[in-house]
Amino acid sequence: MMQGKKAMQIVESENSNITLVVIALLSVYIFWGGTYLGMKVAIETIPPFIMAGIRFFVAGTVLYVLARLKGEQHPSVAEWKGAGIVGALLLLGGNGLVAWAEQKVPSAIASLLVATVPLWILAFNWLGGNKKRPALGVLAGVLLGFSGIAVLVLNTGGANSQNMDTIGMIALLIASVSWSIGSLYSRRAKLPASPLQSTAAQMMVGGALLIFVSFFLDDWTKLHLSELSVRSALALGYLIVFGSIISYTAYIWLLKNADPAWVSTYAFVNPIVAVFLGWFLANERLSPHAWAAAIIIVVAVMMITVFGGQRKAIERKEVVRGEGEGV
């Protein structure tokens, strides 16, 4: 009787954990996928670097307070410096340029070019001294992904019957490169041990840098509080609460409680969500070339995620087997 009751408790616990994983994944899928449209609406009446700066500084401060309430230590000077460099690359050079570019290109196109980050990371990691050759499936995904970028950039078909701005698309590519370099640097940077504290520090420093740079871009002369729309204010609130605080917290929780292969699926689900929301809510119309590029890029990122995950799983098994043989 006791064994049956214990078995039921185990099953209930597993079902509860699966439910939480699904909820957290949906949060990352939908909320992060919705940030592209959220930025597009927010910058209608809020200059992009000011908007991004407020978003990340406020969100980072909230996460920092939560981390301190959990009893986590204050970051050291070296950790603040590491977080500052990562925040500059990810948020200033990455997210700031995305927000700026969305003045010129549809949110769906922005999401597709940002989805190429795994391609750039693999390319830079390999060129930067990682002698381990990627799996053939990963290499095929990289080549396919870059062909998708070429289709998108070289055939500037329009949304809403307008040609997409070339400068905006170049800015998105630079943003993707900056985000990729920041992601690689974060692997060896001295950061707080707590993922929550690390994210908070990166957001706070990155947000402060975005606001600082906004003074040199003449953003503050373009900010007129009397013209601030309710739409933009609500979009900024969405970006802070759902796009940063909730999604990042869910992502950090997933890294500890879910299969990494599941977590990594956000890389190709987010652009699908972003393209759908841009079409459904913002009436963004993609050209045939853009749709072709969208399919190519999403499939490429999926290939990199799936085949890369398989290679890592095999390596983990080999390490475990080797450790077992040595005992």
Coordinates of C-alpha atoms in Angstrom, one line a residue:
M1 CA 0.0 0.0 0.0
M2 CA 2.8 2.4 1.0
Q3 CA 4.8 1.5 -2.2
G4 CA 1.7 2.2 -4.3
K5 CA 1.2 5.6 -2.6
K6 CA 4.9 6.4 -3.1
A7 CA 4.8 5.5 -6.8
M8 CA 1.7 7.7 -7.2
Q9 CA 3.6 10.6 -5.6
I10 CA 6.6 10.1 -8.0
V11 CA 4.3 10.1 -11.0
E12 CA 2.5 13.2 -9.8
S13 CA 5.9 14.9 -9.3
E14 CA 7.1 14.0 -12.8
N15 CA 3.8 15.2 -14.3
S16 CA 4.1 18.5 -12.4
N17 CA 7.7 19.0 -13.6
I18 CA 6.7 18.3 -17.2
T19 CA 3.8 20.8 -16.9
L20 CA 6.3 23.5 -15.5
V21 CA 8.7 22.7 -18.4
V22 CA 5.9 23.2 -21.0
I23 CA 4.8 26.4 -19.4
A24 CA 8.3 27.8 -19.2
L25 CA 9.0 26.8 -22.9
L26 CA 5.8 28.4 -24.0
S27 CA 6.8 31.6 -22.1
V28 CA 10.2 31.7 -23.9
Y29 CA 8.7 30.8 -27.3
I30 CA 5.9 33.4 -27.2
F31 CA 7.3 36.2 -25.1
W32 CA 10.7 36.2 -26.7
G33 CA 9.1 35.8 -30.1
G34 CA 6.9 38.7 -29.4
T35 CA 9.7 41.1 -28.5
Y36 CA 10.4 41.9 -32.1
L37 CA 6.9 43.3 -32.6
G38 CA 7.0 44.8 -29.2
M39 CA 10.1 46.8 -30.1
K40 CA 8.5 47.8 -33.4
V41 CA 5.5 49.3 -31.5
A42 CA 7.6 50.8 -28.7
I43 CA 9.8 52.8 -31.0
E44 CA 6.8 54.4 -32.7
T45 CA 7.1 57.2 -30.1
I46 CA 10.1 56.3 -28.0
P47 CA 13.6 56.6 -29.7
P48 CA 15.2 53.2 -30.0
F49 CA 18.2 53.5 -27.7
I50 CA 16.3 55.2 -25.0
M51 CA 13.6 52.5 -25.2
A52 CA 16.1 49.7 -25.1
G53 CA 18.1 51.4 -22.3
I54 CA 15.0 51.8 -20.1
R55 CA 13.9 48.3 -20.8
F56 CA 17.1 46.5 -19.8
F57 CA 18.1 48.8 -16.9
V58 CA 14.7 48.4 -15.2
A59 CA 14.5 44.7 -15.9
G60 CA 18.1 44.2 -14.7
T61 CA 17.4 46.2 -11.5
V62 CA 14.3 44.0 -10.7
L63 CA 16.3 40.8 -11.3
Y64 CA 19.2 42.2 -9.2
V65 CA 16.8 42.9 -6.3
L66 CA 15.3 39.4 -6.6
A67 CA 18.8 37.8 -6.6
R68 CA 19.7 39.8 -3.4
L69 CA 16.5 38.8 -1.7
K70 CA 17.4 35.2 -2.4
G71 CA 20.6 35.8 -0.5
E72 CA 23.0 35.9 -3.5
Q73 CA 26.2 37.9 -3.1
H74 CA 26.9 41.3 -4.6
P75 CA 29.1 40.9 -7.8
S76 CA 32.8 41.8 -7.4
V77 CA 34.4 44.6 -9.4
A78 CA 35.9 42.0 -11.8
E79 CA 32.4 40.5 -12.3
W80 CA 30.8 43.8 -13.0
K81 CA 33.5 44.5 -15.6
G82 CA 32.9 41.1 -17.3
A83 CA 29.2 41.7 -17.2
G84 CA 29.7 45.1 -18.6
I85 CA 31.6 43.8 -21.6
V86 CA 29.1 41.1 -22.3
G87 CA 26.2 43.6 -21.8
A88 CA 27.8 46.0 -24.2
L89 CA 28.2 43.3 -26.9
L90 CA 24.8 41.7 -26.4
L91 CA 22.6 44.6 -25.5
L92 CA 24.2 47.7 -26.8
G93 CA 25.7 46.3 -30.0
G94 CA 23.1 43.6 -30.3
N95 CA 19.7 44.6 -29.1
G96 CA 20.2 48.3 -29.5
L97 CA 21.0 48.0 -33.2
V98 CA 18.0 45.7 -33.6
A99 CA 15.7 48.3 -32.1
W100 CA 17.3 51.0 -34.3
A101 CA 17.0 48.8 -37.4
E102 CA 13.3 48.2 -36.8
Q103 CA 12.7 51.8 -37.8
K104 CA 13.6 50.7 -41.3
V105 CA 12.7 47.0 -41.7
P106 CA 9.7 44.8 -40.6
S107 CA 9.9 43.1 -37.3
A108 CA 9.6 39.7 -39.1
I109 CA 12.8 40.4 -41.1
A110 CA 14.6 41.5 -38.0
S111 CA 13.7 38.3 -36.2
L112 CA 15.0 36.2 -39.2
L113 CA 18.4 37.9 -39.3
V114 CA 18.8 37.7 -35.6
A115 CA 17.9 34.0 -35.9
T116 CA 21.2 33.6 -37.7
V117 CA 23.2 34.0 -34.5
P118 CA 23.9 30.3 -34.1
L119 CA 25.5 30.4 -37.6
W120 CA 27.8 33.2 -36.7
I121 CA 28.7 31.6 -33.3
L122 CA 29.7 28.4 -35.1
A123 CA 31.7 30.2 -37.7
F124 CA 33.6 32.4 -35.2
N125 CA 34.2 29.6 -32.8
W126 CA 35.7 27.4 -35.6
L127 CA 37.8 30.2 -37.1
G128 CA 38.8 31.3 -33.6
G129 CA 40.8 28.1 -32.8
N130 CA 38.3 25.4 -32.1
K131 CA 39.9 22.6 -34.0
K132 CA 37.0 20.2 -33.5
R133 CA 35.2 19.9 -36.8
P134 CA 31.5 20.3 -36.6
A135 CA 29.2 17.5 -37.6
L136 CA 28.3 17.3 -41.3
G137 CA 24.7 18.1 -40.5
V138 CA 25.8 21.3 -38.6
L139 CA 28.1 22.3 -41.5
A140 CA 25.2 21.8 -43.9
G141 CA 23.0 23.9 -41.7
V142 CA 25.6 26.7 -41.6
L143 CA 25.9 26.8 -45.4
L144 CA 22.2 26.7 -45.8
G145 CA 21.8 29.5 -43.3
F146 CA 24.2 31.8 -45.0
S147 CA 22.5 31.1 -48.3
G148 CA 19.2 32.2 -46.7
I149 CA 20.9 35.4 -45.6
A150 CA 22.0 36.0 -49.2
V151 CA 18.5 35.4 -50.5
L152 CA 17.1 37.9 -47.9
V153 CA 19.7 40.6 -48.3
L154 CA 20.4 40.4 -52.0
N155 CA 16.7 40.4 -52.9
T156 CA 15.3 43.2 -50.9
G157 CA 11.6 42.4 -51.6
G158 CA 9.3 44.5 -49.5
A159 CA 6.8 44.3 -46.7
N160 CA 3.7 46.5 -47.2
S161 CA 4.7 47.0 -50.8
Q162 CA 7.9 48.9 -49.8
N163 CA 11.5 48.0 -50.3
M164 CA 13.4 47.1 -47.2
D165 CA 16.1 49.5 -46.2
T166 CA 19.6 48.2 -47.0
I167 CA 21.2 50.1 -44.1
G168 CA 18.7 48.6 -41.7
M169 CA 19.5 45.1 -42.8
I170 CA 23.2 45.7 -42.6
A171 CA 22.6 47.0 -39.0
L172 CA 20.8 43.8 -38.2
L173 CA 23.7 41.7 -39.5
I174 CA 26.1 43.8 -37.4
A175 CA 23.8 43.3 -34.4
S176 CA 23.8 39.5 -35.0
V177 CA 27.6 39.5 -35.2
S178 CA 27.9 41.6 -32.0
W179 CA 25.5 39.2 -30.2
S180 CA 27.5 36.2 -31.4
I181 CA 30.9 37.7 -30.2
G182 CA 29.3 38.6 -26.9
S183 CA 27.9 35.0 -26.5
L184 CA 31.4 33.5 -27.2
Y185 CA 33.1 36.0 -24.9
S186 CA 30.7 35.3 -22.0
R187 CA 32.0 31.7 -21.9
R188 CA 35.4 32.9 -20.6
A189 CA 34.4 36.2 -19.0
K190 CA 34.5 36.5 -15.2
L191 CA 30.8 36.7 -14.4
P192 CA 28.7 36.1 -11.2
A193 CA 28.3 32.4 -10.5
S194 CA 24.5 32.9 -10.2
P195 CA 22.8 32.9 -13.6
L196 CA 20.2 35.3 -12.2
Q197 CA 22.8 37.7 -10.8
S198 CA 24.8 37.5 -14.0
T199 CA 21.8 38.3 -16.2
A200 CA 20.9 41.2 -13.9
A201 CA 24.4 42.7 -14.0
Q202 CA 24.5 42.4 -17.8
M203 CA 21.1 44.1 -18.2
M204 CA 21.9 46.9 -15.8
V205 CA 25.3 47.7 -17.4
G206 CA 24.0 47.2 -20.9
G207 CA 20.9 49.4 -20.2
A208 CA 23.1 52.1 -18.7
L209 CA 25.3 52.0 -21.8
L210 CA 22.3 52.2 -24.1
I211 CA 21.1 55.3 -22.3
F212 CA 24.6 56.8 -22.4
V213 CA 24.9 56.3 -26.1
S214 CA 21.4 57.7 -26.7
F215 CA 22.8 61.2 -25.7
F216 CA 25.3 61.1 -28.6
L217 CA 22.6 59.9 -31.1
D218 CA 20.4 62.9 -30.5
D219 CA 17.6 60.6 -29.2
W220 CA 16.6 62.9 -26.4
T221 CA 15.7 65.7 -28.7
K222 CA 13.3 63.3 -30.5
L223 CA 11.6 62.2 -27.2
H224 CA 8.4 64.2 -26.6
L225 CA 6.5 63.0 -23.6
S226 CA 3.4 64.8 -24.9
E227 CA 3.5 62.6 -28.0
L228 CA 4.1 59.3 -26.1
S229 CA 1.4 56.9 -27.2
V230 CA -0.4 54.4 -25.0
R231 CA 0.6 51.7 -27.6
S232 CA 4.3 52.5 -27.1
A233 CA 4.1 52.6 -23.3
L234 CA 2.3 49.3 -23.2
A235 CA 4.8 47.7 -25.6
L236 CA 7.7 49.0 -23.4
G237 CA 6.0 47.5 -20.4
Y238 CA 5.6 44.2 -22.2
L239 CA 9.3 44.2 -23.1
I240 CA 10.3 44.8 -19.5
V241 CA 7.9 42.4 -17.8
F242 CA 7.4 39.6 -20.3
G243 CA 10.2 40.0 -22.7
S244 CA 13.0 40.4 -20.1
I245 CA 12.0 39.5 -16.5
I246 CA 9.6 36.5 -17.0
S247 CA 11.3 35.1 -20.2
Y248 CA 14.8 35.3 -18.8
T249 CA 13.7 33.8 -15.5
A250 CA 12.0 31.0 -17.3
Y251 CA 15.0 30.4 -19.5
I252 CA 17.4 30.2 -16.6
W253 CA 15.0 27.7 -14.9
L254 CA 14.8 25.6 -18.0
L255 CA 18.6 25.4 -18.2
K256 CA 18.6 23.7 -14.8
N257 CA 15.4 21.6 -15.1
A258 CA 14.9 20.6 -18.7
D259 CA 16.7 18.7 -21.5
P260 CA 19.1 21.2 -23.2
A261 CA 17.8 19.9 -26.6
W262 CA 14.4 21.1 -25.7
V263 CA 15.6 24.5 -24.4
S264 CA 17.6 25.1 -27.6
T265 CA 14.5 24.9 -29.8
Y266 CA 13.7 28.5 -28.9
A267 CA 16.3 29.5 -31.5
F268 CA 14.1 28.4 -34.4
V269 CA 10.7 28.8 -32.8
N270 CA 11.1 32.5 -31.9
P271 CA 11.4 33.7 -35.5
I272 CA 8.4 31.6 -36.5
V273 CA 6.4 33.3 -33.7
A274 CA 7.8 36.7 -34.7
V275 CA 6.9 36.3 -38.4
F276 CA 3.4 35.1 -37.5
L277 CA 2.8 38.0 -35.0
G278 CA 4.1 40.5 -37.6
W279 CA 1.7 39.2 -40.1
F280 CA -1.3 38.8 -37.8
L281 CA -1.0 41.9 -35.6
A282 CA 1.0 44.4 -37.7
N283 CA -0.1 43.5 -41.2
E284 CA 3.5 42.9 -42.3
R285 CA 3.5 41.3 -45.8
L286 CA 6.6 39.4 -46.8
S287 CA 7.7 39.1 -50.4
P288 CA 8.2 35.6 -52.0
H289 CA 12.0 36.0 -51.6
A290 CA 11.5 36.9 -47.9
W291 CA 9.3 33.8 -47.4
A292 CA 11.9 31.6 -49.1
A293 CA 14.7 33.1 -47.0
A294 CA 12.5 32.6 -43.8
I295 CA 12.1 28.9 -44.6
I296 CA 15.8 28.4 -45.4
I297 CA 17.0 30.2 -42.2
V298 CA 14.6 28.4 -39.9
V299 CA 15.5 25.0 -41.4
A300 CA 19.2 25.9 -41.1
V301 CA 18.9 26.8 -37.5
M302 CA 16.9 23.7 -36.8
M303 CA 19.6 21.6 -38.4
I304 CA 22.3 23.2 -36.4
T305 CA 20.3 22.8 -33.2
V306 CA 19.4 19.1 -33.8
F307 CA 22.8 17.9 -35.2
G308 CA 24.8 20.0 -32.7
G309 CA 22.7 18.6 -29.9
Q310 CA 23.3 15.0 -31.0
R311 CA 27.1 15.6 -31.2
K312 CA 27.1 17.1 -27.6
A313 CA 25.0 14.2 -26.3
I314 CA 27.5 11.7 -27.8
E315 CA 30.4 13.6 -26.3
R316 CA 28.7 13.6 -22.9
K317 CA 28.2 9.8 -23.1
E318 CA 31.8 9.2 -24.0
V319 CA 33.0 11.3 -21.1
V320 CA 30.7 9.4 -18.7
R321 CA 31.9 6.1 -20.1
G322 CA 35.5 7.1 -19.8
E323 CA 35.0 8.2 -16.2
G324 CA 33.3 4.8 -15.5
E325 CA 36.2 2.9 -17.0
G326 CA 38.7 4.8 -14.9
V327 CA 37.1 3.9 -11.6

